[in-house]
XYZ file of C-alpha atoms in Angstrom:
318
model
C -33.330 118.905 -20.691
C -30.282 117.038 -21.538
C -27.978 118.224 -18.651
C -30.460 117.069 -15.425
C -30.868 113.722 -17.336
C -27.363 113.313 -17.317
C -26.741 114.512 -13.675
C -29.600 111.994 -12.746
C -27.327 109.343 -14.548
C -24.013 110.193 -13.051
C -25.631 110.353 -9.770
C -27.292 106.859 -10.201
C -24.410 105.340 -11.306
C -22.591 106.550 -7.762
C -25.210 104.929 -6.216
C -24.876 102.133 -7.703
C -20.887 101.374 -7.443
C -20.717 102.621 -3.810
C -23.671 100.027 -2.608
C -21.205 97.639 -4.941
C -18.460 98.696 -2.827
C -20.550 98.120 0.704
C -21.679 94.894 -0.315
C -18.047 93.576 -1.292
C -16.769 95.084 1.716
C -19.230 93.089 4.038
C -18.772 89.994 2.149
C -14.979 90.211 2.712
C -14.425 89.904 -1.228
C -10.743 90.249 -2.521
C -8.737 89.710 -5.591
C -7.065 86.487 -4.993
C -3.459 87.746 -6.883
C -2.186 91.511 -5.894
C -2.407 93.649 -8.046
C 1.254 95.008 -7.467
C 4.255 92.726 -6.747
C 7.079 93.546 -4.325
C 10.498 94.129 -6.954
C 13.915 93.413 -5.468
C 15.900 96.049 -6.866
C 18.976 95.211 -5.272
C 20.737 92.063 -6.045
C 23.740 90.755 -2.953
C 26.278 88.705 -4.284
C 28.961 87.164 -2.193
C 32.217 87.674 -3.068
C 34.928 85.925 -0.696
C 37.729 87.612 0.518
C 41.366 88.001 -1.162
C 43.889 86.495 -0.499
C 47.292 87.650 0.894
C 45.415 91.603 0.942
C 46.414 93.510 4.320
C 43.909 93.918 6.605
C 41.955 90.035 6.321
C 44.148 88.639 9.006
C 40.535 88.730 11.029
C 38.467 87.214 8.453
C 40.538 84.063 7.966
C 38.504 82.608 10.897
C 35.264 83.282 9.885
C 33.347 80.651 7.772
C 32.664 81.186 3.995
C 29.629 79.255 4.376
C 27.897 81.370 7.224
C 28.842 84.771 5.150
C 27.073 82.931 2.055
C 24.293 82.715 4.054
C 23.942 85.804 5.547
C 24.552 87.528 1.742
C 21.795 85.391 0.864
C 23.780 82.837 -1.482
C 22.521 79.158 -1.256
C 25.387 76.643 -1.576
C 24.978 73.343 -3.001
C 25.511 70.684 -0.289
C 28.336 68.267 -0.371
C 28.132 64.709 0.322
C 30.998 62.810 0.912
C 29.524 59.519 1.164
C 30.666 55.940 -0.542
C 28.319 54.097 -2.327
C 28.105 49.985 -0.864
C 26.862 47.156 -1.995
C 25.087 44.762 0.282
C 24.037 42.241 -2.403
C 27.829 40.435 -1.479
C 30.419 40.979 1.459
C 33.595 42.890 1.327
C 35.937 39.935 2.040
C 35.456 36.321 3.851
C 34.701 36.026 7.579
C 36.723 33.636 9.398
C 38.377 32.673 6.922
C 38.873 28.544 6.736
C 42.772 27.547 7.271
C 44.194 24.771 5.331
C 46.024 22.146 7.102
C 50.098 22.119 5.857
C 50.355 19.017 3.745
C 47.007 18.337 2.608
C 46.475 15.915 -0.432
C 49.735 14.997 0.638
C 49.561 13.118 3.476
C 47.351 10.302 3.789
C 44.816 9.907 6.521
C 45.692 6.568 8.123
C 49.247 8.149 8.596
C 50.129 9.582 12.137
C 49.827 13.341 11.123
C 47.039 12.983 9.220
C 45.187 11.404 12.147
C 45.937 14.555 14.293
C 44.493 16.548 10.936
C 41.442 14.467 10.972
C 40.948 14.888 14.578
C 41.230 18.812 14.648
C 38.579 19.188 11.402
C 36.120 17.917 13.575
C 36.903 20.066 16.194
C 36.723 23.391 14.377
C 33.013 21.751 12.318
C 30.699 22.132 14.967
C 30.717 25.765 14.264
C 30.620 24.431 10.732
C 27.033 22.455 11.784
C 25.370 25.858 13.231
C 26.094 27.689 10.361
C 24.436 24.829 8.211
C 21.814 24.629 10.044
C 20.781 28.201 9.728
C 21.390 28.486 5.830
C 18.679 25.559 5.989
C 16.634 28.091 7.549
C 16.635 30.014 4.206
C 17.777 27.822 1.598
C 16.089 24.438 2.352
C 17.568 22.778 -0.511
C 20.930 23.315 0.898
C 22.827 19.977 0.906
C 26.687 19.847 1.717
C 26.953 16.320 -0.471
C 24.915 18.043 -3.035
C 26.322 21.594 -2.764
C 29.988 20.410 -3.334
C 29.057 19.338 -6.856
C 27.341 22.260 -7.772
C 30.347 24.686 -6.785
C 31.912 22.915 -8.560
C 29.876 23.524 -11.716
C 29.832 27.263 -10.680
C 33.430 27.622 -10.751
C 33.830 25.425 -14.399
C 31.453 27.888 -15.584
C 32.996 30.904 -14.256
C 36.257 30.197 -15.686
C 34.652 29.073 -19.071
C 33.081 32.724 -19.789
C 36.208 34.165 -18.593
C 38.091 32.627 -21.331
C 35.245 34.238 -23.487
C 35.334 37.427 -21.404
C 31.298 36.806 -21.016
C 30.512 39.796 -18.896
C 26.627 38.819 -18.527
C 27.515 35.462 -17.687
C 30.603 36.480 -14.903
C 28.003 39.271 -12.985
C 25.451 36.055 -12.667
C 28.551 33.490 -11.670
C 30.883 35.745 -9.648
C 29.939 38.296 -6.699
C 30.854 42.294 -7.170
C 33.895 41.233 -4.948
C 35.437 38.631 -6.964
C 34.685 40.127 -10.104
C 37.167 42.607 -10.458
C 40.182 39.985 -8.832
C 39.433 38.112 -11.796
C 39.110 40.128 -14.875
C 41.588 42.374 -13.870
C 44.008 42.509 -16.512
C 42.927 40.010 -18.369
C 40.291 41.804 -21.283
C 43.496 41.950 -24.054
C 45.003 38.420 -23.183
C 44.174 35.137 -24.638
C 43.168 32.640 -21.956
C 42.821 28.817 -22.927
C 41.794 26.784 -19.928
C 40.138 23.725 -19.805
C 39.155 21.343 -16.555
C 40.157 17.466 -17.110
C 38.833 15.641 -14.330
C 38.651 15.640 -10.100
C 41.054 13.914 -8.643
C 38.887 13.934 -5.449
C 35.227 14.414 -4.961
C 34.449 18.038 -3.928
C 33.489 18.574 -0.721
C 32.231 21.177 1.806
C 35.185 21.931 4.780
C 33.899 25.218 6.118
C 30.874 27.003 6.612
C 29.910 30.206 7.938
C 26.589 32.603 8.270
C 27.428 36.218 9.183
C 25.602 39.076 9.038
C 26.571 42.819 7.797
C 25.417 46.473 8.457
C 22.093 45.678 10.749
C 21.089 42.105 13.073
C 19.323 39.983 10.747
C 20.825 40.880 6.985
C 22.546 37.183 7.074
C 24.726 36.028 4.518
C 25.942 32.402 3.973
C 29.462 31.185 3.141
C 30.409 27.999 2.268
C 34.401 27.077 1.628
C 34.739 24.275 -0.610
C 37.681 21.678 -0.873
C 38.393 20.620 -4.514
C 41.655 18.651 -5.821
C 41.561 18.695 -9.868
C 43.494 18.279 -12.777
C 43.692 21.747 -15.153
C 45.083 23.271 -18.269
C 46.093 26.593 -18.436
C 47.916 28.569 -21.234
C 47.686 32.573 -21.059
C 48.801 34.532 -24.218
C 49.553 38.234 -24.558
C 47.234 40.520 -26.827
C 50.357 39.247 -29.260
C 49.564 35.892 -29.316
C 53.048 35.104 -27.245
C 52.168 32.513 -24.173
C 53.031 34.316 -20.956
C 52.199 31.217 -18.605
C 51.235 27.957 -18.731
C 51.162 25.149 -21.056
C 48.030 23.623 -22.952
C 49.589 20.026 -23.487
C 50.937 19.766 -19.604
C 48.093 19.189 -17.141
C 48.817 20.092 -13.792
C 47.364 19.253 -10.000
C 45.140 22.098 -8.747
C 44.464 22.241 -4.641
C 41.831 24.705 -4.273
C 39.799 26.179 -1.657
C 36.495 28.265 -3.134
C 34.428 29.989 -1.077
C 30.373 30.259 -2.493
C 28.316 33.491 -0.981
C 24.958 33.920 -0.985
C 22.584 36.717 0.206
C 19.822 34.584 2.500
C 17.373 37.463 3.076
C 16.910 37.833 -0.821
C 14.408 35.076 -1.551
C 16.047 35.711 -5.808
C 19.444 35.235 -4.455
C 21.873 32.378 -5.816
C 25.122 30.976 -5.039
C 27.867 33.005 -6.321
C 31.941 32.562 -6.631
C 33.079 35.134 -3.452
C 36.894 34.322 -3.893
C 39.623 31.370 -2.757
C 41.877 30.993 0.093
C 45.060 30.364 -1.060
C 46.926 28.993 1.936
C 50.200 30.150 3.363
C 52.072 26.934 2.654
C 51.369 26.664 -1.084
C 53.992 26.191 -3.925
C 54.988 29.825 -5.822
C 53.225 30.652 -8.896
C 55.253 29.869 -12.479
C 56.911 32.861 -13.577
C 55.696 35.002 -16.575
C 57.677 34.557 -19.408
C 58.641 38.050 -21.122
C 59.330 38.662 -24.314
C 61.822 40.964 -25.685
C 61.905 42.834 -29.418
C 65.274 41.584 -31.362
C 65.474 45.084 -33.325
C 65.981 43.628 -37.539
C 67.113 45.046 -40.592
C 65.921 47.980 -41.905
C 63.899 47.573 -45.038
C 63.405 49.244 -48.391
C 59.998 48.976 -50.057
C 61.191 46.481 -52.310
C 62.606 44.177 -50.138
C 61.320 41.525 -47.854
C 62.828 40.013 -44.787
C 63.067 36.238 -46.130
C 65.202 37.441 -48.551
C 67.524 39.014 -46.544
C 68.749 35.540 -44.490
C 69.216 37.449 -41.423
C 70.960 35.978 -38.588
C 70.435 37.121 -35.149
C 73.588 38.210 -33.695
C 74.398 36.401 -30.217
C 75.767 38.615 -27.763
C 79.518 37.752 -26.351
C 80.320 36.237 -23.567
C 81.652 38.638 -20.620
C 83.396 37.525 -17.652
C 82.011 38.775 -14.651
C 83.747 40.008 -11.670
C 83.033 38.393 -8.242
């Protein structure tokens, strides 16, 4: 009795799987992962060819890159490509010249006349650029803007002599910046500003734009005659240049930048034109070591009354 039961239950569960089987073919049923994966067994590297072995004259010609491909090697792309900076200009566009002599002559004389005469000449490009920084800046004054480069620039030299890095990237654009910290973080720099000898006042102004129509930038040159103190010292405390008791005259002519298609944008220190017929710059006074005794532990140079030799006098040949 046992064996037909059992052949009734094999044979029922036949039936069973193969109408299963029928119903997941008609239904289009599969198993949404394989059950067996595709295994690369061989691994291509790409070796490039010697160099200086006989027989690669041919293969000199043929790109690395293209045989990297084919062998199934994925380079890493190269780019070659400068990073800019369009929050300043890279220099000052049309540049405002200096007449020779100025703060020197005076305007009623002869020369000055024929000075006053050609300023107004060149300002009527001047007046267009004006008008369009008004566009974007409508509280841009040129009696009120004078004044408040000048500020900027007090200001910018005041950190400097603090080495204020904050306060120079908010005062100075990414062009100036370097020009005027360069070489300057180990020196001691005492400056101070006494007065204006003449009122500021705006002689130049131009609106350019950079990289697309439309991305305008305004630039404003600005005339100021001071009086300034300036004493630099070496990370040794010796003074390289300048005095701190001796005030001197200062002609200079500042140029202000400011990006007019950023609504946050300020009024920023873009460099000076330093004209062609100004005085030379003070030399820097080096220093030399004067070598000294040499000392034992228990002595000290005071007690030694050293006297620097002088060296003797030698006749030169002419």
């Amino acid at each position: 009795m046992a064996t037909p039961m059992r052949r009734t239950l094999v044979a029922l569960h036949r039936a069973t799987c193969s109408s299963l089987m029928n119903a997941e073919a008609s239904m289009d049923l599969r198993h949404p992962l394989p059950l067996y994966l595709p295994v690369r067994t061989k691994k291509r590297y790409f070796v490039p060819p010697p160099v200086g072995v006989k027989g690669m004259k041919g293969l000199k010609d043929v790109d690395n890159a293209d045989r990297a491909r084919k062998a199934g090697v994925v380079r890493r792309q190269q780019y070659f490509e400068r990073p800019i900076n369009i929050a300043s200009t890279s220099g000052v566009f049309d540049p405002y010249i200096p007449p020779e002599g100025d703060a020197r002559l005076s305007s009623l004389s002869k020369e000055g006349l024929k000075q006053r005469t050609e300023r107004i000449k060149q300002g009527a490009g001047s007046q267009l650029a004006i008008r369009k920084i008004k566009e974007y800046d409508p509280l841009f004054s040129s009696k009120s803007f004078a004044e408040q480069a000048q500020e900027i620039f007090i200001e910018a030299h005041t950190a400097l002599t603090q080495f204020n890095k904050e306060k120079l990237h908010s005062l100075l654009t990414e062009r100036c910046y370097p020009e005027m910290t360069r070489g300057n973080r180990y020196k001691t720099i005492s400056w101070s500003f006494l007065e204006s000898l003449e009122p500021p006042k705006v002689v130049h102004a131009r609106c350019p734009d950079m990289i697309s129509k439309g991305n305008l930038y305004g630039q404003v040159t600005v005339r100021m005659h001071s009086k300034q103190t300036l004493a630099i010292y070496d990370r040794f405390g010796r003074l390289m240049m300048g005095c701190e008791e001796q005030p001197k005259d200062v002609l200079e002519y500042l140029v202000m930048e400011r990006h007019l298609m950023n609504p946050y944008g300020c009024w920023r220190l873009h460099g000076k034109i330093v004209p062609s017929w100004a005085p030379a710059k003070d030399p820097i006074i080096k220093t030399i070591l004067i070598p000294g005794p040499d000392l034992k532990p228990d002595e000290e140079f005071e007690a030694l009354n050293h006297q620097v030799a002088k060296p003797e006098a030698v006749q030169w040949s002419k």
